[in-house]
Short mmCIF file of C-alpha atoms in Angstrom, two decimals:
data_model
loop_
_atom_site.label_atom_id
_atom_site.label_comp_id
_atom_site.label_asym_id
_atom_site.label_seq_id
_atom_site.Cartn_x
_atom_site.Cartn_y
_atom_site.Cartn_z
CA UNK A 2 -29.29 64.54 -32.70
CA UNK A 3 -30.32 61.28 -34.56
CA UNK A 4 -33.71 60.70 -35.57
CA UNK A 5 -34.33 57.75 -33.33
CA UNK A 6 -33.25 59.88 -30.34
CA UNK A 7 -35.89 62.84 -31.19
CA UNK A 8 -38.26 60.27 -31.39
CA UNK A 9 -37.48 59.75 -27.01
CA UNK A 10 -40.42 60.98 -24.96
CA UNK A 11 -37.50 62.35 -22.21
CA UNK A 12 -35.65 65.87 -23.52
CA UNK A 13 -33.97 68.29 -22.33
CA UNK A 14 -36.24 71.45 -21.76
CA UNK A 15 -36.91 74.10 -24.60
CA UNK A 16 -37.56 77.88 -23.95
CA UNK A 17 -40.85 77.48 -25.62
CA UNK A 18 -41.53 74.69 -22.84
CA UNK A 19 -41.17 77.42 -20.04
CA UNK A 20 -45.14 77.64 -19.90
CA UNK A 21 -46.17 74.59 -20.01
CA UNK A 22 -43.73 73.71 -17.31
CA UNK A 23 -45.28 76.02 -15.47
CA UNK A 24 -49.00 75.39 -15.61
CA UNK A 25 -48.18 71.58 -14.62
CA UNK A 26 -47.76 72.93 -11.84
CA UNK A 27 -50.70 74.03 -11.74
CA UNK A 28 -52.59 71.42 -9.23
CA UNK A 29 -52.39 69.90 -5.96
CA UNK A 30 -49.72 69.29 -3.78
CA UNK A 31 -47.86 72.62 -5.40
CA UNK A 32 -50.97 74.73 -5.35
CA UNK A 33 -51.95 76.12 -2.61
CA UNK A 34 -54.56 79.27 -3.75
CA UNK A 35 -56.34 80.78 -6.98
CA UNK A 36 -52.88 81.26 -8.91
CA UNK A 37 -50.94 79.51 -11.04
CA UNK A 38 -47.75 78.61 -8.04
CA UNK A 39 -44.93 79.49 -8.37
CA UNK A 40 -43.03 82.79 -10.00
CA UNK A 41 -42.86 81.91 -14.27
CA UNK A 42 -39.45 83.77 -14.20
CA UNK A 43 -38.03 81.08 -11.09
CA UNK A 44 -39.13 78.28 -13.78
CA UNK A 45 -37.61 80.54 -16.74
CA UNK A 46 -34.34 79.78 -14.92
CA UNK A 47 -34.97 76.18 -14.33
CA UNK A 48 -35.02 75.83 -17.58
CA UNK A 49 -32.35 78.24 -18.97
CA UNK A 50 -29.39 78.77 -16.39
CA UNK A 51 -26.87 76.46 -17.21
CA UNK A 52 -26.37 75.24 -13.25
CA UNK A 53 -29.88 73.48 -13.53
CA UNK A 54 -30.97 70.71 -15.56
CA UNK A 55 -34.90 70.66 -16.83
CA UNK A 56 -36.26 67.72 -18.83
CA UNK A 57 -40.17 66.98 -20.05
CA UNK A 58 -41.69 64.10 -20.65
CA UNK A 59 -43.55 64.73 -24.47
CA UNK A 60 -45.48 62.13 -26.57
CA UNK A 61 -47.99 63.32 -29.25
CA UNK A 62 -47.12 66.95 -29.11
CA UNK A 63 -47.85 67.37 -25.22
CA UNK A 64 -46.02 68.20 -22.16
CA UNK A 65 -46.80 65.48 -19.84
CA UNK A 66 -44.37 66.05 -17.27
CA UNK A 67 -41.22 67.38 -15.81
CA UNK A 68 -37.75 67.05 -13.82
CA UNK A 69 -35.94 70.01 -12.63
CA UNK A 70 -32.50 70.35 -10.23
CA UNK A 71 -29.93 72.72 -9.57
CA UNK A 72 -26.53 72.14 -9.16
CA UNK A 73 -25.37 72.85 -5.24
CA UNK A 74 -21.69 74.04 -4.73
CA UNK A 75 -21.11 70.26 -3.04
CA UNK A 76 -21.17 68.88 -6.28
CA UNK A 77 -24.51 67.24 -5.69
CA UNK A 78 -28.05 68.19 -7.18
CA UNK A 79 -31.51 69.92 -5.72
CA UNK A 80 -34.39 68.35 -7.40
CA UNK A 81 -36.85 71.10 -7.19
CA UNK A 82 -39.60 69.42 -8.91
CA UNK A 83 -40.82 66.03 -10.37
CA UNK A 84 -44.14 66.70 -11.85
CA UNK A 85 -46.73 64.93 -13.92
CA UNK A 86 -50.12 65.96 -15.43
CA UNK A 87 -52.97 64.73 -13.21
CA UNK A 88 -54.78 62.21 -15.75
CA UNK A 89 -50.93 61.00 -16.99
CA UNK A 90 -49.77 60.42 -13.44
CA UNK A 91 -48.97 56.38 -12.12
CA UNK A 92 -47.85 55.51 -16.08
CA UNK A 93 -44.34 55.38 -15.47
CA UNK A 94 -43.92 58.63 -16.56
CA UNK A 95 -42.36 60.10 -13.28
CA UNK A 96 -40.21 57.64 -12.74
CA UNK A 97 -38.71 57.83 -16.65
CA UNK A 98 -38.40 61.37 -16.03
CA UNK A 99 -36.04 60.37 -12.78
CA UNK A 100 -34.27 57.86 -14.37
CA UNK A 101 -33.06 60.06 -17.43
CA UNK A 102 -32.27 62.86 -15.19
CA UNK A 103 -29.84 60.20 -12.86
CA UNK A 104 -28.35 59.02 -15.90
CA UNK A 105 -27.33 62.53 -17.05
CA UNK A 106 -26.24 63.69 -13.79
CA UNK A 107 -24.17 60.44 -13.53
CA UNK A 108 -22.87 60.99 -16.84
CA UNK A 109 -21.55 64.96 -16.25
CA UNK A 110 -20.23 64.35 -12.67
CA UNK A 111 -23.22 65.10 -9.72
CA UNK A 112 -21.91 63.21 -6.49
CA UNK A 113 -25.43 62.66 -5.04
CA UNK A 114 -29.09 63.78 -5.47
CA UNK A 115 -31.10 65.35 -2.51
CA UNK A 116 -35.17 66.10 -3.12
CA UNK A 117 -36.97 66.94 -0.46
CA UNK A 118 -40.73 65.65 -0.79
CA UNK A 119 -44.29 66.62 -0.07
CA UNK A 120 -45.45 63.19 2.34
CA UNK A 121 -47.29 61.84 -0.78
CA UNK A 122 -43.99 61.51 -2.38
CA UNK A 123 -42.41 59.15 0.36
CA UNK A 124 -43.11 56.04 -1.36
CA UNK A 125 -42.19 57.13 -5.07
CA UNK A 126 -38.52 58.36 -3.31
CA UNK A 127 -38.40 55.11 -1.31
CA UNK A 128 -38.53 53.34 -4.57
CA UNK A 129 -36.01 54.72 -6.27
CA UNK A 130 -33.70 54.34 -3.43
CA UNK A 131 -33.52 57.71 -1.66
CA UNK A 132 -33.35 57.15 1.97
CA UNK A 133 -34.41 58.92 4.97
CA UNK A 134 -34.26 58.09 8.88
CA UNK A 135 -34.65 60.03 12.15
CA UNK A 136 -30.56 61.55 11.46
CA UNK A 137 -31.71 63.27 8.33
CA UNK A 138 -32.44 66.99 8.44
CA UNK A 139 -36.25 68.68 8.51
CA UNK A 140 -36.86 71.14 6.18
CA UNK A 141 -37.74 75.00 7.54
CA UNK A 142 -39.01 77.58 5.18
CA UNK A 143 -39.29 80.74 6.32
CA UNK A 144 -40.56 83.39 3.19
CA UNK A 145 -38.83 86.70 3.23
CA UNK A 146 -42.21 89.04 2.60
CA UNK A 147 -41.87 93.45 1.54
CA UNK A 148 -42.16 94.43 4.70
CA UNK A 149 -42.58 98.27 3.07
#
């Protein structure tokens, strides 16, 4: 790696980023009680399985934000999260993080890109050109709880 390109805010995601990663997402909409959301070891494998493809946003020694997706069988990509630190969020940084992470997936083959979005995410998406209409699936979750 040349030393103008280390000096890029966007990177791919470290093992030592794994926790940081994980306490951005640490607020609202993702949080939903007292814990930190979210499993560390599902973000341990956004990070280091070799189907998904994790990048941070990092300017004077901070994680500021992050981009995660998992390849699908179809060829396309999952964005699981897009995520920025409360007091960095609406400076561009989410949408650098997006535009890195199209470029790469562009570059090593992904057909398409499907996120599915909490409603205060509808206009960010709109803007960057994902589209949605009455045709479009809904999303059902249904958790799968010990039942012992």
């Amino acid at each position: 790696m040349s030393d103008n390109k280390s000096l890029q805010p966007v990177r791919k995601a470290l093992a030592e980023d794994i926790d940081a990663i994980h306490n951005i997402l640490d607020m609202e909409p993702f949080k939903y009680n007292d814990e930190v959301p979210y499993d560390r070891s599902w973000i341990e494998q956004l990070v280091l399985n070799k189907r998904c493809l994790t990048l941070v946003y990092e300017t004077e020694g901070q994680i500021k934000g992050f981009i995660s997706g998992e390849k699908m069988v179809s060829g396309a990509i999952m964005i699981w999260f897009c995520a920025v630190k409360k007091e960095f969020q609406n400076k561009t940084i989410g949408v650098k993080l997006y535009y890195e992470f199209e470029r790469i997936c562009r570059e090593t083959g992904v057909t398409a890109i499907l996120a599915y979005g909490f409603k205060t995410s509808a206009d960010m998406l709109d803007r960057l050109n994902f589209y949605s209409n009455d045709l479009t699936y809904r999303e059902f979750y249904k958790p799968l709880e010990d039942w012992g």
